[in-house]
Short mmCIF file of C-alpha atoms in Angstrom, two decimals:
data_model
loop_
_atom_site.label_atom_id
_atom_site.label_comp_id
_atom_site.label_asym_id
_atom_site.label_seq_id
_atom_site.Cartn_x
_atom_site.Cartn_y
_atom_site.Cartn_z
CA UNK A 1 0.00 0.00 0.00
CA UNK A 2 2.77 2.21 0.76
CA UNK A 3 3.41 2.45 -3.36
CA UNK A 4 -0.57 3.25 -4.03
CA UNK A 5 0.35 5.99 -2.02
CA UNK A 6 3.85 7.35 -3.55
CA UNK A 7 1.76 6.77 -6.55
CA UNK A 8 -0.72 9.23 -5.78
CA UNK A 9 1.74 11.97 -4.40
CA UNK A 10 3.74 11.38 -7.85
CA UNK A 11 0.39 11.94 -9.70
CA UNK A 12 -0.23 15.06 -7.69
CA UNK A 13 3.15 16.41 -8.18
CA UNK A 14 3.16 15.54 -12.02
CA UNK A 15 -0.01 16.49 -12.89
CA UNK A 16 -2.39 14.27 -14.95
CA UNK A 17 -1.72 14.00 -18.85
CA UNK A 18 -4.46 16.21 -20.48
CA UNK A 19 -7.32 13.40 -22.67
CA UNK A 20 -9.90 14.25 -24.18
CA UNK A 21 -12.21 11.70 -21.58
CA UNK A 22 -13.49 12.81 -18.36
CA UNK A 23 -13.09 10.56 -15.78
CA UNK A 24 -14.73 9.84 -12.42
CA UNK A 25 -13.13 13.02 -10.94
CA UNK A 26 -15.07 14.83 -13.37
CA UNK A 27 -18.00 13.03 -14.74
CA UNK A 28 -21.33 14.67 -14.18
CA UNK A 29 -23.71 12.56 -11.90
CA UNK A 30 -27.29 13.05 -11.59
CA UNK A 31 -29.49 13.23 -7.76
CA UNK A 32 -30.24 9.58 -8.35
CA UNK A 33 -28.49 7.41 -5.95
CA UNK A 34 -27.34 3.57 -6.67
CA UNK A 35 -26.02 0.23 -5.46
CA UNK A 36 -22.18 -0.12 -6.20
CA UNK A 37 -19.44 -2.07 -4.93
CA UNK A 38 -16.84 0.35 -3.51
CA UNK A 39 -12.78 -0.25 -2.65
CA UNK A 40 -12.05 1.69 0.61
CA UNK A 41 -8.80 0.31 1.55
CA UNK A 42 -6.86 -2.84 0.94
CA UNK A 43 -9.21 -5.94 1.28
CA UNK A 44 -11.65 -3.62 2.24
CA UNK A 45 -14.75 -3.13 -0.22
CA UNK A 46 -18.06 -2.11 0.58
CA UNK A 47 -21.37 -1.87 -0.80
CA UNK A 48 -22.45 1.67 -0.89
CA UNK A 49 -25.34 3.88 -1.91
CA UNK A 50 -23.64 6.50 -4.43
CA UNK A 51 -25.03 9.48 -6.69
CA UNK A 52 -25.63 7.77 -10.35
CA UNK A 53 -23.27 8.91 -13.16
CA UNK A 54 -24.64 11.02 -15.66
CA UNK A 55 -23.99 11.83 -19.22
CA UNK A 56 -20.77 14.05 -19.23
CA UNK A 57 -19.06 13.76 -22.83
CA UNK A 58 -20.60 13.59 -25.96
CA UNK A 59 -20.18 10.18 -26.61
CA UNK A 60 -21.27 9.15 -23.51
CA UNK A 61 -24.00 6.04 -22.70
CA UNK A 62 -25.48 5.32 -19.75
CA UNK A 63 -26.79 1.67 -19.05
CA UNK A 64 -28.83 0.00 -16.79
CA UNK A 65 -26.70 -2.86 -15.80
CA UNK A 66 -28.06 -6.62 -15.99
CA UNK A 67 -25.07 -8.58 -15.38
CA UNK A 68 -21.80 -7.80 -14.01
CA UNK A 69 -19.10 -10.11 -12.31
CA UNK A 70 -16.06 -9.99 -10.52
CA UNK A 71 -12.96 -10.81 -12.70
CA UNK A 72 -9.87 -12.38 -11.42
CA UNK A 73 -7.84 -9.43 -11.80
CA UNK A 74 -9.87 -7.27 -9.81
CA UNK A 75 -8.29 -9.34 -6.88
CA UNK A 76 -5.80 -7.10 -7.60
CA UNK A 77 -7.22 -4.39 -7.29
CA UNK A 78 -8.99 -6.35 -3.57
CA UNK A 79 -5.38 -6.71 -1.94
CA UNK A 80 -4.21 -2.95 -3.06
CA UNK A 81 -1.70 -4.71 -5.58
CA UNK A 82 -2.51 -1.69 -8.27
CA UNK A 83 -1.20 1.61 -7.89
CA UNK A 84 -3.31 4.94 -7.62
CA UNK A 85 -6.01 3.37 -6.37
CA UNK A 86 -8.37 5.81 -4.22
CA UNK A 87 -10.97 5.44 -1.64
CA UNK A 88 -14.46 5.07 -3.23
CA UNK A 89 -13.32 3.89 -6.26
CA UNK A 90 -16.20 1.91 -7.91
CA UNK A 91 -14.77 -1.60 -8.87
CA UNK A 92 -16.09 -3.74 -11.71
CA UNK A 93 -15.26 -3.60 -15.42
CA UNK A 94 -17.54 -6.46 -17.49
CA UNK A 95 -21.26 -5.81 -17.43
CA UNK A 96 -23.76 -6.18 -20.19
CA UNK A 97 -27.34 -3.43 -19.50
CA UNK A 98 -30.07 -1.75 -21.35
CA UNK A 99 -29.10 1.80 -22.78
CA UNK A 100 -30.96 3.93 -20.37
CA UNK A 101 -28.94 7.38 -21.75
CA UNK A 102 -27.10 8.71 -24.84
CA UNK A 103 -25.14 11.23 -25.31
CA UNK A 104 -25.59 13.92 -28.52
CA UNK A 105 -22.53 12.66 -30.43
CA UNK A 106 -24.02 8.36 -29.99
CA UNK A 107 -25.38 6.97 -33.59
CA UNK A 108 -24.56 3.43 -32.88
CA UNK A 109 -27.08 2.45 -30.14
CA UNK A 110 -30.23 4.55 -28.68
CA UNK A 111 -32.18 3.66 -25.57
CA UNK A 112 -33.45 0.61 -24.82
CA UNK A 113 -30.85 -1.60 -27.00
CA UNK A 114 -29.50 -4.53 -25.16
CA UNK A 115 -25.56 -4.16 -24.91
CA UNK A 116 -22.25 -5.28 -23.66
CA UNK A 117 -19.87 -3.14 -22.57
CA UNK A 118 -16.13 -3.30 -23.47
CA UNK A 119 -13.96 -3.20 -20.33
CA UNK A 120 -11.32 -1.17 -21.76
CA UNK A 121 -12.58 2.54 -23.35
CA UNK A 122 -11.33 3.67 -26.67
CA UNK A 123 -11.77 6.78 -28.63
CA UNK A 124 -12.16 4.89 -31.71
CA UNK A 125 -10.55 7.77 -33.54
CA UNK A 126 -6.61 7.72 -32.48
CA UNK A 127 -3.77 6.39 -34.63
CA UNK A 128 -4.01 2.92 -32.32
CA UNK A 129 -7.46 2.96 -32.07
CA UNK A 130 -7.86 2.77 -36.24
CA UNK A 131 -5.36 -0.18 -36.00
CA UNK A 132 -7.54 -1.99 -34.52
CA UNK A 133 -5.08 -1.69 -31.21
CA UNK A 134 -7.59 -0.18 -29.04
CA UNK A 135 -6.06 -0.42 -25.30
CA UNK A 136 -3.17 1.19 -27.01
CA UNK A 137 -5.76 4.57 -26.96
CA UNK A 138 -4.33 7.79 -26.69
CA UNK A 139 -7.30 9.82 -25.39
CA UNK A 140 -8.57 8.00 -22.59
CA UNK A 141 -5.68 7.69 -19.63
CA UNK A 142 -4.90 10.61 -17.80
CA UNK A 143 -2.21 8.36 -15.74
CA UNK A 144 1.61 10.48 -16.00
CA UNK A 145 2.73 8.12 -13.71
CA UNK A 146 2.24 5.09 -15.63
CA UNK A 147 3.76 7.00 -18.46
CA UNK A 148 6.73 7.61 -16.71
CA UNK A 149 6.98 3.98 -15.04
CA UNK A 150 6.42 2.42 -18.58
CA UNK A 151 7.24 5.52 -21.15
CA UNK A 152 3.90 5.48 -22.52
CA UNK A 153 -0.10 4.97 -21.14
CA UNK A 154 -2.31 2.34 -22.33
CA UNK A 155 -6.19 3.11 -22.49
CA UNK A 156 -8.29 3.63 -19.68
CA UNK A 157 -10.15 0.71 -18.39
CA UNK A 158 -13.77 0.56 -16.16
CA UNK A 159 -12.87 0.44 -12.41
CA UNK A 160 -9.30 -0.07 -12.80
CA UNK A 161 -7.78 2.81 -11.30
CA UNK A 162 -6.01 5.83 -11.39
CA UNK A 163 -3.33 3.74 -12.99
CA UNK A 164 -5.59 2.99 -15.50
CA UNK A 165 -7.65 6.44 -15.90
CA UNK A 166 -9.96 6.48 -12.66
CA UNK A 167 -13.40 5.84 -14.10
CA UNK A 168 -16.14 4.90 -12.35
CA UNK A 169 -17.14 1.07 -12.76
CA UNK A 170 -19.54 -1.54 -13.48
CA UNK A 171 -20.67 -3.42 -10.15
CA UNK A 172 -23.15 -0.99 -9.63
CA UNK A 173 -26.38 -0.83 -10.76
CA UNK A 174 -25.36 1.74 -13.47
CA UNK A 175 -22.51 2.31 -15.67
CA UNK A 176 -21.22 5.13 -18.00
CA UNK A 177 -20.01 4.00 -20.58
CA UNK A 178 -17.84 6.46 -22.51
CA UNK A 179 -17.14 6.71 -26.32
CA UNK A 180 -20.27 4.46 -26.91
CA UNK A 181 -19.72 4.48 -30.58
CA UNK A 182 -16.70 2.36 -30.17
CA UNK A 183 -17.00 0.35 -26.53
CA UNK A 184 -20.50 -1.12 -26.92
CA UNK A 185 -21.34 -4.34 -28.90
CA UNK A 186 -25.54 -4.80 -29.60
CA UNK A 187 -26.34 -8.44 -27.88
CA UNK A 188 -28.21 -10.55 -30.73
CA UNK A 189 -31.74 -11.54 -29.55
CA UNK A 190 -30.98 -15.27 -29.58
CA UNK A 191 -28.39 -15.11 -27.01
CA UNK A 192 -28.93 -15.16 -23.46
CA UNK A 193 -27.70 -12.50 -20.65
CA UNK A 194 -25.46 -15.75 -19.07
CA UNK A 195 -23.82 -15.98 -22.99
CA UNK A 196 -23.34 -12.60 -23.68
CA UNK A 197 -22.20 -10.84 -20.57
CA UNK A 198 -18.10 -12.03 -20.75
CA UNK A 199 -18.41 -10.84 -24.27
CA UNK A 200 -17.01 -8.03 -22.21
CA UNK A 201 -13.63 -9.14 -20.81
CA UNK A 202 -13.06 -12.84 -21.25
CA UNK A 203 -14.45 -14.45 -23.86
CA UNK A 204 -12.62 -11.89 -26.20
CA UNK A 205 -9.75 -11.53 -24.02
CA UNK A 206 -8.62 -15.32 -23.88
CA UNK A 207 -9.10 -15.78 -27.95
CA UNK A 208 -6.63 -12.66 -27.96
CA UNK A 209 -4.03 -14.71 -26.18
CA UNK A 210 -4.42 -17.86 -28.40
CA UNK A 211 -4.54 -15.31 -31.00
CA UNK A 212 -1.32 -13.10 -30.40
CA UNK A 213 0.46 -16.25 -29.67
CA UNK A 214 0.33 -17.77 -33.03
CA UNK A 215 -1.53 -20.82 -32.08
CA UNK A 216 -1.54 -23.54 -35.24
CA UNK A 217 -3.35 -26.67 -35.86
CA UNK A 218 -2.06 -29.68 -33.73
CA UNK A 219 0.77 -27.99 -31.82
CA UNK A 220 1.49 -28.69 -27.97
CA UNK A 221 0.77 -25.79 -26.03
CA UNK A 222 1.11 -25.31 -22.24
CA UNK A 223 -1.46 -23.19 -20.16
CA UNK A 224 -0.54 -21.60 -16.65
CA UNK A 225 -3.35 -20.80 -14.71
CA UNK A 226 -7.03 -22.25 -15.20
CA UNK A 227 -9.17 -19.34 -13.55
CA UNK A 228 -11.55 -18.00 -16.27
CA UNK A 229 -8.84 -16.58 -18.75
CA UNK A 230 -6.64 -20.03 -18.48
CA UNK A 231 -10.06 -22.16 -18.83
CA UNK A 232 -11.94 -20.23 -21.52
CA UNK A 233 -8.06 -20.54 -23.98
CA UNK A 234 -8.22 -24.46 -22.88
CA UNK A 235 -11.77 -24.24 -24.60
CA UNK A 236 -10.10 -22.13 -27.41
CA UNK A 237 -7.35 -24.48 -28.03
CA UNK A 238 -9.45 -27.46 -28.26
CA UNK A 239 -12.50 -26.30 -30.48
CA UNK A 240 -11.80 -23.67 -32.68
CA UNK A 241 -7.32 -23.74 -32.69
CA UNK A 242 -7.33 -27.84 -32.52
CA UNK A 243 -4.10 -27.94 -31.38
CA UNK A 244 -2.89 -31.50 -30.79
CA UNK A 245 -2.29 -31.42 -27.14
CA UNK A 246 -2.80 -29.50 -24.14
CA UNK A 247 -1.51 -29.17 -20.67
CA UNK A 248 -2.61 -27.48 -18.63
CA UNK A 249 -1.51 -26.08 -14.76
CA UNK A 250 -2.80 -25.43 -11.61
CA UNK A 251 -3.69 -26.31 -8.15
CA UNK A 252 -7.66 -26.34 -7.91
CA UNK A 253 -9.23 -29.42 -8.04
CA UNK A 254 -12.46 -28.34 -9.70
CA UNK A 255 -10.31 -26.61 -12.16
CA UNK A 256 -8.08 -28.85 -12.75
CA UNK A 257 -11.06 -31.47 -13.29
CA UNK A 258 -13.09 -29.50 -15.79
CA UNK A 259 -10.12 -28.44 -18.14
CA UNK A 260 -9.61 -32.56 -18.37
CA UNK A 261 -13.28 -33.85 -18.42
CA UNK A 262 -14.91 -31.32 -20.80
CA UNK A 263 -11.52 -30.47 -22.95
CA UNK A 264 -9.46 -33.44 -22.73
CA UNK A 265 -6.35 -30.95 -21.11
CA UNK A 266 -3.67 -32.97 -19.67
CA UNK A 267 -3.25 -31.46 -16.10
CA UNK A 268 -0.95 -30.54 -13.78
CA UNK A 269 -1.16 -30.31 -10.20
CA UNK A 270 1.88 -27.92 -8.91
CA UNK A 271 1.16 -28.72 -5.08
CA UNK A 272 1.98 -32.37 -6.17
CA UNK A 273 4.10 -32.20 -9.23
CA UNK A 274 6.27 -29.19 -7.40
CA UNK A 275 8.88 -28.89 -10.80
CA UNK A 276 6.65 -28.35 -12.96
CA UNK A 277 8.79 -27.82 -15.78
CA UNK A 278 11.17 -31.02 -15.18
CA UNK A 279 6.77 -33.20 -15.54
CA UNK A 280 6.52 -31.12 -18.58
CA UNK A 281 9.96 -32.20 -20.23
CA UNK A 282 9.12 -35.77 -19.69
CA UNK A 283 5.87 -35.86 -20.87
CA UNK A 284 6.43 -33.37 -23.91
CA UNK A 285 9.82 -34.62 -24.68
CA UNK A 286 11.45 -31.20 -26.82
CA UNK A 287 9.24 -28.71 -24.79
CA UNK A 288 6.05 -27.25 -25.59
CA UNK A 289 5.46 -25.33 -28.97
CA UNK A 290 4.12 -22.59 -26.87
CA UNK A 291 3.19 -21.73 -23.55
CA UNK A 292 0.38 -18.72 -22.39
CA UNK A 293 0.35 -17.41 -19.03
CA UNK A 294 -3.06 -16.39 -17.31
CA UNK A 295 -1.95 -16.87 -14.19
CA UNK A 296 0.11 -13.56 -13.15
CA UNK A 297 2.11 -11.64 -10.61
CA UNK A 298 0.42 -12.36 -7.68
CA UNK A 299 1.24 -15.89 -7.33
CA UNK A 300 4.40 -16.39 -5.56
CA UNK A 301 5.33 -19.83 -4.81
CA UNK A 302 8.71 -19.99 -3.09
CA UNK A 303 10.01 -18.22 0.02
CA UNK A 304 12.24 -15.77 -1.33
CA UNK A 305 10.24 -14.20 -3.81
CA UNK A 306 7.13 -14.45 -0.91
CA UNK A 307 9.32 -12.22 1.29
CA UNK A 308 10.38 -10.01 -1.53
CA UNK A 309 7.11 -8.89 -2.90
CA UNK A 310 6.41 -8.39 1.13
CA UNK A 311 9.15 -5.82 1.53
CA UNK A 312 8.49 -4.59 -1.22
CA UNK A 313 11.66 -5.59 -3.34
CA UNK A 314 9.69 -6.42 -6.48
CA UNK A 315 6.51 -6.58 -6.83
CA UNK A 316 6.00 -8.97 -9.49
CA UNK A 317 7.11 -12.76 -9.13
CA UNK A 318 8.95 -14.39 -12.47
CA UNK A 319 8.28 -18.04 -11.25
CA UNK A 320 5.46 -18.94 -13.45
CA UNK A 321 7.60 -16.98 -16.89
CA UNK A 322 10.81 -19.11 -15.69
CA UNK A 323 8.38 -22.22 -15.17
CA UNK A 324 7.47 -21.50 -18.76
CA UNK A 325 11.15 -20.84 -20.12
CA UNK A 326 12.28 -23.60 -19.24
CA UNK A 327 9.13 -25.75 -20.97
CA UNK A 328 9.00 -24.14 -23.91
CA UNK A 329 11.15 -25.77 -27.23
CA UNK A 330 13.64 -23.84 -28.56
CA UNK A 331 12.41 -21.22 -30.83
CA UNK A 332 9.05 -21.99 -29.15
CA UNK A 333 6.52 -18.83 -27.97
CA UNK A 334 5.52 -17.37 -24.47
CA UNK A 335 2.48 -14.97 -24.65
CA UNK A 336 1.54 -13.22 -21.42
CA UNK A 337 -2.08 -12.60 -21.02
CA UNK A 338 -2.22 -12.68 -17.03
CA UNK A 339 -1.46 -9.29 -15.59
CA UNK A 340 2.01 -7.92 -14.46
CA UNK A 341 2.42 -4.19 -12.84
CA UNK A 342 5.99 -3.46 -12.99
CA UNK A 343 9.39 -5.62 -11.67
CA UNK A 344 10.38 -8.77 -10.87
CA UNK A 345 13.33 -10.55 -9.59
CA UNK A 346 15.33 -13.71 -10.69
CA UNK A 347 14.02 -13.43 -14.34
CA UNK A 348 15.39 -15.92 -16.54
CA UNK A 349 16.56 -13.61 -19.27
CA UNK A 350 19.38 -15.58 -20.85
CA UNK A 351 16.95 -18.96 -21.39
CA UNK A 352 15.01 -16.52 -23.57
CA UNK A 353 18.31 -15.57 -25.34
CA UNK A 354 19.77 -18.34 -25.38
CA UNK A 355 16.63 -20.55 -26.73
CA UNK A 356 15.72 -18.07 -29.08
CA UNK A 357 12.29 -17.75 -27.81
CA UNK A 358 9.57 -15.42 -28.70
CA UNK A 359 8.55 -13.53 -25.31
CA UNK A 360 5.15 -11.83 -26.71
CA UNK A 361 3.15 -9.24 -24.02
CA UNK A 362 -0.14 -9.82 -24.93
CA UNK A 363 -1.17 -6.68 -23.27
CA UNK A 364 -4.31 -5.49 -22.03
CA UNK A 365 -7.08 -7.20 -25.01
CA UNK A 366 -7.96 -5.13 -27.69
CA UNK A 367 -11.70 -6.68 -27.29
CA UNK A 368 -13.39 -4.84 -29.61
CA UNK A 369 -10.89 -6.14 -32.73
CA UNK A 370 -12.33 -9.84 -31.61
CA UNK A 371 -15.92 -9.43 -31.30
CA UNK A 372 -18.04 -10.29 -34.33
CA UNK A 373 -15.30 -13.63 -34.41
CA UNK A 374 -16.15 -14.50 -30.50
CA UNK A 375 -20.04 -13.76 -31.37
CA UNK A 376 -19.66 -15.68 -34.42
CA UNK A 377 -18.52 -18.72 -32.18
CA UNK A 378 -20.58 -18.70 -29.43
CA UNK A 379 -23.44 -18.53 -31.90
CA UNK A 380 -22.35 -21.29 -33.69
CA UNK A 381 -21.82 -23.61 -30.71
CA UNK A 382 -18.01 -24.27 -30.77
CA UNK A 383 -17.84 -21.89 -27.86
CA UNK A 384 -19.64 -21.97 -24.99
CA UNK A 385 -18.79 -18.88 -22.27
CA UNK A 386 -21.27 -20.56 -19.65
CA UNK A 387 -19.13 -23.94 -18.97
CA UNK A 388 -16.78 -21.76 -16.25
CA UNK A 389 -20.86 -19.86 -14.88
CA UNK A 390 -20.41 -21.83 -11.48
CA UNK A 391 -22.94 -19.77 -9.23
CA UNK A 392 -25.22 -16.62 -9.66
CA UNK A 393 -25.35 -14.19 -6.67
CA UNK A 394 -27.08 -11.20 -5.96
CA UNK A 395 -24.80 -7.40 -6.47
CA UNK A 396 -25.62 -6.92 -2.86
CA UNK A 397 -23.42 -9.52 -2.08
CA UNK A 398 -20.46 -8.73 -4.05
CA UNK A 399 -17.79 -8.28 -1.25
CA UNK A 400 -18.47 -11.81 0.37
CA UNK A 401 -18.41 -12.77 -3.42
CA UNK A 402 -14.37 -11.02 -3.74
CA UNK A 403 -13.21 -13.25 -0.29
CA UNK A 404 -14.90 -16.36 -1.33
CA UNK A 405 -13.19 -16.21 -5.25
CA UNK A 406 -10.47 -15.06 -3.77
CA UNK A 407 -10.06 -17.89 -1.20
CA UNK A 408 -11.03 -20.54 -4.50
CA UNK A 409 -13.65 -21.70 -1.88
CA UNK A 410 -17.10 -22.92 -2.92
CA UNK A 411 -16.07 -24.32 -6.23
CA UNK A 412 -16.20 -20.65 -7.56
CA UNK A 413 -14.58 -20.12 -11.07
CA UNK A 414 -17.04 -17.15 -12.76
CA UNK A 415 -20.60 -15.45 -11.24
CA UNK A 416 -23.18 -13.23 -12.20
CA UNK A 417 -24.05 -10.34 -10.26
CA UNK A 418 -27.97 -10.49 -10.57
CA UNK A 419 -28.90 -6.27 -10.34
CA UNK A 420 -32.72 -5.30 -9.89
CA UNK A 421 -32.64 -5.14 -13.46
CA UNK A 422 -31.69 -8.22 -14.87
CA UNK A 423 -33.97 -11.19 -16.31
CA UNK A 424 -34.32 -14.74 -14.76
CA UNK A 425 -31.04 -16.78 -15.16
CA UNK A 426 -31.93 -18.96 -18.23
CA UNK A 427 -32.49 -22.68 -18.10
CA UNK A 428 -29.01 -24.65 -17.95
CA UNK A 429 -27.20 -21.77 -16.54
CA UNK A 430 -26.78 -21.49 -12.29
CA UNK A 431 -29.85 -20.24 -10.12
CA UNK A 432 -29.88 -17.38 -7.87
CA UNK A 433 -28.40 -18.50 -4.46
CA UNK A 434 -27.28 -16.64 -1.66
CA UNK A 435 -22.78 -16.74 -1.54
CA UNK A 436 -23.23 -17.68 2.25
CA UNK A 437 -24.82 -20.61 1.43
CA UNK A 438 -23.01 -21.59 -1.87
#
């Protein structure tokens, strides 16, 4: 915590880079109050009655939400792992709603259309944005001091952050959506709330890693971490990339179970098979053709790098990338989907040399560039996003929701946060229950 604060006093002393978006320290809200899920403090949320957003920029939408969730990164954001976080932050970045609101400058939807919303929030006009690279956006962080920790900002994301633009998020019972032209996708009538709703993160965001990491036809490929990311490229791998074999790594039973039962994934336990990569070299004999991390930073295994991230000598582990390293065939490919924040210790730089392997950052999904392929899939039934749906809770339960995921108790891989607003859950998909009780 002591960085999140140097990290504010360095954005106060800086000054914020001038974008065109307004964020939540400027957004216009209306004398409506609402339900939202709040950070006050490191692993200290709370649900709190707050004044609704309002339309604010041109562009802007405002939505009813249906559905939200809580992602794995926002775990992050739980433990105070993110910099510039501030108190009353509103948390949350995937939700799908009902356009409630638009702003003068909004063609693309009107109210009452039935929409998810992108996590990330692009202009849809920069140079990056017309590449199709639209978390590179110009116009929507006003972070300097993630420009001057990484030499450049990335776009602003929902709930994310000072770090990563401070705007207001989506486990609430309303979001603002900015630059609705761009970060909204129309939900086809056919598909249900449960199918559609991680259209807005996940779904999009784990066929980006497959995707940047050059996936072909019957390779081996190697997946760290089977939260919803890891589990929805296992599904990825297997139906649409048919690679030949995967194996897949973690420590959760459930997990570990589905990944081989539904996808055929060859698995891993780490608490049992402790060197990983020494299992991996003798059942892949050669190493894996490539490897994709969704696990991330938080994650340290041994002692030293436990008690380094404690004092605060890096605050990053490398375990999982030097698990991988040493896996991966020579002249194979590492992608990194999982997030990292800044520096890590003991990185095994010269195996990446030395092997001549391709270390690709995946970086924050470009969501937007993968929808109509993701919608195209789901609708044709060789991707299913509801396979991971383990429970459906109420948003008024949303902070026993973060210390139950974030324990991995109650077999919890991915909810839906049921608002006053939403529809029954649909039949196959997990009924409302209460998270005490799950």
């Amino acid at each position: 915590m002591a960085s999140n604060a140097a990290a504010n006093i360095a954005q106060h002393h800086m000054g914020e880079v001038p974008v065109q978006a307004s964020n939540e320290d400027k957004q216009h809200t209306s004398s409506s109050e609402m339900l939202a899920c709040c950070w006050e403090g490191k692993e200290n949320i709370q649900m709190r009655m707050v004044p609704q957003p309002d339309i604010t920029d041109g562009e802007d939408v405002l939505i009813r939400v249906t559905g939200s969730t809580v992602c794995g990164s926002d775990l992050h954001l739980f433990h105070g792992e993110i910099m510039q976080l501030k108190a009353g932050e509103i948390l949350g970045h995937e939700c799908m709603g009902i356009v409630e609101k638009v702003g003068p400058l909004v063609t693309e939807v009107k109210p009452g259309d039935r929409v998810v919303a992108a996590f990330n929030i692009a202009c849809g006009n920069c140079k990056f944005c017309l590449k199709k690279q639209f978390t590179a956006c110009d116009c929507t962080n006003n972070s300097s001091v993630m420009e001057k920790l990484y030499g450049h900002r990335t776009a602003g994301v929902l709930g994310y952050s000072h770090f990563l633009g401070g705007f207001s998020g989506a486990q609430a019972e309303y979001c603002r959506v900015l630059y609705g032209n761009t970060n909204l996708l129309k939900v086809p009538a056919s598909l249900s709330d449960e199918k559609a709703l991680f259209l807005s993160d996940i779904v999009p965001t784990s066929y980006h890693a497959v995707w940047e990491a050059g996936v072909e036809e019957g390779e081996v490929v190697g997946v760290w971490g089977l939260g919803p990311i890891g589990l929805n490229v296992v599904q990825w791998l297997r139906n649409v990339f048919k690679t030949s074999r995967i194996i897949a790594i973690d420590n959760v039973p459930e997990r570990l179970q589905l990944a081989h039962s539904r996808w055929g994934a060859e698995v891993i336990n780490f608490d049992k098979d402790t060197d990983v990569s020494a299992k991996i070299n003798m059942i892949v004999p050669g190493g894996l053709d490539r490897a994709i991390d969704c696990a991330g930073f938080r994650y340290a295994k041994s002692l030293i790098h436990k008690v380094e991230r404690a004092v605060g000598l890096e605050t990053d582990t490398s375990e999982t990338i030097n698990e991988m390293v040493r896996s991966t065939k020579k002249f194979g490919t590492i992608a990194l989907i999982a997030d990292y924040a800044a520096y890590a210790n003991h990185f095994l730089i010269g195996g990446i040399m030395e092997k001549g392997i391709r270390l690709i950052g995946c970086g924050q999904a470009p969501i937007q560039r993968h929808w109509a392929k993701c919608l195209e899939h789901i609708e044709s039934g060789k991707f299913d996003p509801t396979v991971i749906l383990t429970h459906r809770f109420l948003l008024e339960e949303t902070v026993e929701v973060y210390r139950r995921f974030d324990l991995k108790q109650a077999g919890i891989i991915k909810v839906f946060l049921q608002t006053k607003f939403s529809s029954p859950s649909t039949v196959d998909t997990p009924g409302l229950t209460s998270v005490r009780h799950a």
